Short mmCIF file of C-alpha atoms and ligand atoms in Angstrom, two decimals:
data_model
loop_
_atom_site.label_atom_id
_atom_site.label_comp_id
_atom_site.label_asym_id
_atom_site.label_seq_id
_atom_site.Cartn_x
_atom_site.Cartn_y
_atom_site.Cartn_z
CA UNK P 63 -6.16 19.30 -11.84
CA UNK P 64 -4.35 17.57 -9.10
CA UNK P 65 -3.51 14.07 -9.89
CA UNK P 66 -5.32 11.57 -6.85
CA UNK P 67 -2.93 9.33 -4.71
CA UNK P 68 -3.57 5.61 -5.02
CA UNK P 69 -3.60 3.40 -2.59
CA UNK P 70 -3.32 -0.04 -3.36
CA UNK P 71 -4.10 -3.34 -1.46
CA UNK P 72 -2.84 -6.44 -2.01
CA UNK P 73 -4.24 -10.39 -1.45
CA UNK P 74 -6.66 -10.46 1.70
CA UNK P 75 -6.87 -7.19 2.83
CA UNK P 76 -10.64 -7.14 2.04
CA UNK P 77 -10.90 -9.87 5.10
CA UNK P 78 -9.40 -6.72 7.46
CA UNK P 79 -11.12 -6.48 10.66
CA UNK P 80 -11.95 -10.53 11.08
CA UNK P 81 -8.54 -11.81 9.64
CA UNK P 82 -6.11 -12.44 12.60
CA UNK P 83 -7.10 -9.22 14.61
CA UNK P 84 -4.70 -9.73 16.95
CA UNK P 85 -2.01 -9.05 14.12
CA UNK P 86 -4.02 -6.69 11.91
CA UNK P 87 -6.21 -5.18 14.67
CA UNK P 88 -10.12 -4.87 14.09
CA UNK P 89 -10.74 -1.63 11.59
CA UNK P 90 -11.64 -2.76 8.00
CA UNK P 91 -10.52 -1.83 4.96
CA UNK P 92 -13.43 0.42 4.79
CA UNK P 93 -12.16 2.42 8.00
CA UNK P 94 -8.60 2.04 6.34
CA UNK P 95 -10.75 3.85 3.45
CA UNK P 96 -12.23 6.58 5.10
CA UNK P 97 -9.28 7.58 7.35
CA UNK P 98 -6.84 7.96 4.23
CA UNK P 99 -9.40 10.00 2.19
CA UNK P 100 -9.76 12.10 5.32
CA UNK P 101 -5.88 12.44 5.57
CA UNK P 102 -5.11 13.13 1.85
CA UNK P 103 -8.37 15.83 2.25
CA UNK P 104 -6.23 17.80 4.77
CA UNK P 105 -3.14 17.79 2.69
CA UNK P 106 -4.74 18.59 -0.60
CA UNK P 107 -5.39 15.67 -2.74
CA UNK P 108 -8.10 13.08 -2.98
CA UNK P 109 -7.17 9.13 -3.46
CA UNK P 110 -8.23 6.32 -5.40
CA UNK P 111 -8.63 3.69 -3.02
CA UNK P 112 -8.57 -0.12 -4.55
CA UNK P 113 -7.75 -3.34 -3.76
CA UNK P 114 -7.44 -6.86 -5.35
CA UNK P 115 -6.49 -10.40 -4.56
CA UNK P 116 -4.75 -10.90 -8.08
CA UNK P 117 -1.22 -9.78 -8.89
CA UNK P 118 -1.57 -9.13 -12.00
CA UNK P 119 -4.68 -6.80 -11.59
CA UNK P 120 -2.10 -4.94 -8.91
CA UNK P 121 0.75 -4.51 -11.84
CA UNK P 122 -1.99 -3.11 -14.34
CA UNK P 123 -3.09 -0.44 -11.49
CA UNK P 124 0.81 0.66 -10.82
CA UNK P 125 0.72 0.85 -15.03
CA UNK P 126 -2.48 3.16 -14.53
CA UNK P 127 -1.20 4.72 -11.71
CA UNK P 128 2.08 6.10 -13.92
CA UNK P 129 -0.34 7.92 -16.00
CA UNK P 130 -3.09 9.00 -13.63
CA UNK P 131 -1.65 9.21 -10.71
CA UNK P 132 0.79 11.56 -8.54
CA UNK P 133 1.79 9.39 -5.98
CA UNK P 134 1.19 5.61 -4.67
CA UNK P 135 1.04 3.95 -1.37
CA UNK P 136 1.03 0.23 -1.65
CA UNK P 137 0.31 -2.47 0.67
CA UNK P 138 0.92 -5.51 -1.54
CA UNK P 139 0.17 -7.94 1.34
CA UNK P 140 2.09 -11.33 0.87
CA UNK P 141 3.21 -10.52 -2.67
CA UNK P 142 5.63 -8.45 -0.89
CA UNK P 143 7.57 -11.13 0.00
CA UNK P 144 7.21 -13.01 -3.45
CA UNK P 145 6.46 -10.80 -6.62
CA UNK P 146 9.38 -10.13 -8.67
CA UNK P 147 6.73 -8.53 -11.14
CA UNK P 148 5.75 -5.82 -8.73
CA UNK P 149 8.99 -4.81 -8.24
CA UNK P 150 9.87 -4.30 -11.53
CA UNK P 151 6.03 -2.83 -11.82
CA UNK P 152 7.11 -0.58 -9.37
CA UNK P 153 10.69 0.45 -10.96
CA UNK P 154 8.63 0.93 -14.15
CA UNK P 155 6.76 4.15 -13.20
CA UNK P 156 7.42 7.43 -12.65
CA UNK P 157 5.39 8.19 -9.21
CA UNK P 158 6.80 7.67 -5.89
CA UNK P 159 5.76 4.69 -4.08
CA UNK P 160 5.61 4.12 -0.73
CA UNK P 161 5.45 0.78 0.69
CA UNK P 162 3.39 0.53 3.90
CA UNK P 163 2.63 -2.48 6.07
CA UNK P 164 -0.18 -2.87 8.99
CA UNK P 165 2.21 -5.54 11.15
CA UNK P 166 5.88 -4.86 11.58
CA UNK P 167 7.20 -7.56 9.15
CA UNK P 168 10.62 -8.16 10.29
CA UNK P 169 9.57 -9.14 13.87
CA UNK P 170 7.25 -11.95 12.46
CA UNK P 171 7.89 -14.88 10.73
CA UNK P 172 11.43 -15.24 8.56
CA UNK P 173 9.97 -15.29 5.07
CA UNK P 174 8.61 -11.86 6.06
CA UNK P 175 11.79 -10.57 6.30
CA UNK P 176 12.50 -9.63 2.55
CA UNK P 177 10.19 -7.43 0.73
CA UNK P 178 10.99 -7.38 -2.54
CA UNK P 179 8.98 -4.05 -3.04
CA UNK P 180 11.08 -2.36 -0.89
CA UNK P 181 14.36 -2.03 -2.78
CA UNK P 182 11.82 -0.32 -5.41
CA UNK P 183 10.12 1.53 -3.09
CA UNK P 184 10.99 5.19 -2.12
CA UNK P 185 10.38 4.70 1.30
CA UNK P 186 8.80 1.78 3.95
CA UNK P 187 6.33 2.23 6.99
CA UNK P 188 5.69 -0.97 8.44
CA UNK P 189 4.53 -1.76 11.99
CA UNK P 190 1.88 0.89 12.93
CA UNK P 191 -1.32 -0.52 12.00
CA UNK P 192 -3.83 2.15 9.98
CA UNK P 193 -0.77 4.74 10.78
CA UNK P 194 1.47 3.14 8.69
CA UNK P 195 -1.38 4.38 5.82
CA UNK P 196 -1.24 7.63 6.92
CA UNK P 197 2.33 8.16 7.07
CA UNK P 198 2.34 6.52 3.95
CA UNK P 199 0.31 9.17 2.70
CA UNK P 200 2.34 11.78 3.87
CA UNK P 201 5.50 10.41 2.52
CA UNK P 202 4.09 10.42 -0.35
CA UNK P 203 2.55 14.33 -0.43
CA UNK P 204 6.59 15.56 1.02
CA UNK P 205 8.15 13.69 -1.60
CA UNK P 206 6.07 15.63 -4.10
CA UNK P 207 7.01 18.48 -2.58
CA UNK P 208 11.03 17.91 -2.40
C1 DQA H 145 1.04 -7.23 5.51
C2 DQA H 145 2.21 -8.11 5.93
C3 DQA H 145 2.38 -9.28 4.99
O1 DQA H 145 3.46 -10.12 5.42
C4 DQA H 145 1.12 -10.12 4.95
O2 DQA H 145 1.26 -11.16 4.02
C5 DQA H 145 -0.09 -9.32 4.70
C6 DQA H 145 -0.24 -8.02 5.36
C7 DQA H 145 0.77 -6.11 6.54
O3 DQA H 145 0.10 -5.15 6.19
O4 DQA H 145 1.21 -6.20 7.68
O5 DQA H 145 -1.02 -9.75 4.03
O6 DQA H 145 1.36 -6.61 4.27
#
């Protein structure tokens, strides 16, 4: 059986849809939800949708993900710009990742600027809002397929 694509959200991403709409628009991460397992259906796989305020919870899903999963697409929220540990989590495992990001993170603040996911990362998609999810997802399905 086909392995599901996770997709993983980091710290406050559950307030999506009240938190700063201007920046992060108005769906939730419910509609976030729905759209992706609607976009994976299409190309074939289902997804395993989580996501968590705590780093460390994020580092034991990429650890889960390298056994259980076939591919992940990660927002890790401001941990992007901070974790160490999630890049390394991410170096660790054997799926592709694809980082993805709602806002387009080098045109905001400077300590936005560095991700250290990215130099992990297979690929980044930053900047087009629930989008960036679903190109995230298809990254993730081509690079399967390559
Ligand atoms: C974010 C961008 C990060 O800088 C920020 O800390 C977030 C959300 C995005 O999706 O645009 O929490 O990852």
């Amino acid at each position: 059986m086909t392995k599901p694509i996770y997709i993983l959200n980091g710290p406050n991403l559950n307030l999506l849809g009240q938190r700063e709409p201007e920046v992060y628009g108005h769906l939730t991460l419910d509609d976030i939800q729905q759209r992706c397992a609607a976009k994976a259906k299409d190309l074939g796989f289902e997804i395993e949708f989580r996501q968590s305020n705590h780093e460390g919870v994020l580092i034991d899903w990429l650890h889960d993900a390298n056994v259980n999963a076939s591919a992940v697409v990660i927002n890790p929220g401001a941990y992007t710009h901070t974790s160490v540990a999630l890049h390394d989590a991410v170096r660790a495992i054997e799926p592709p990742v694809i980082e993805v990001h709602l806002s387009q993170t080098a045109a905001r603040e400077d300590f936005r600027h560095h991700s250290y996911i990215a130099a992990a990362a297979k690929g980044t998609i930053s900047g087009f809002g629930l989008a960036s999810y679903l190109l995230g997802i298809e990254a993730a399905v081509q690079s399967l397929n390559t």
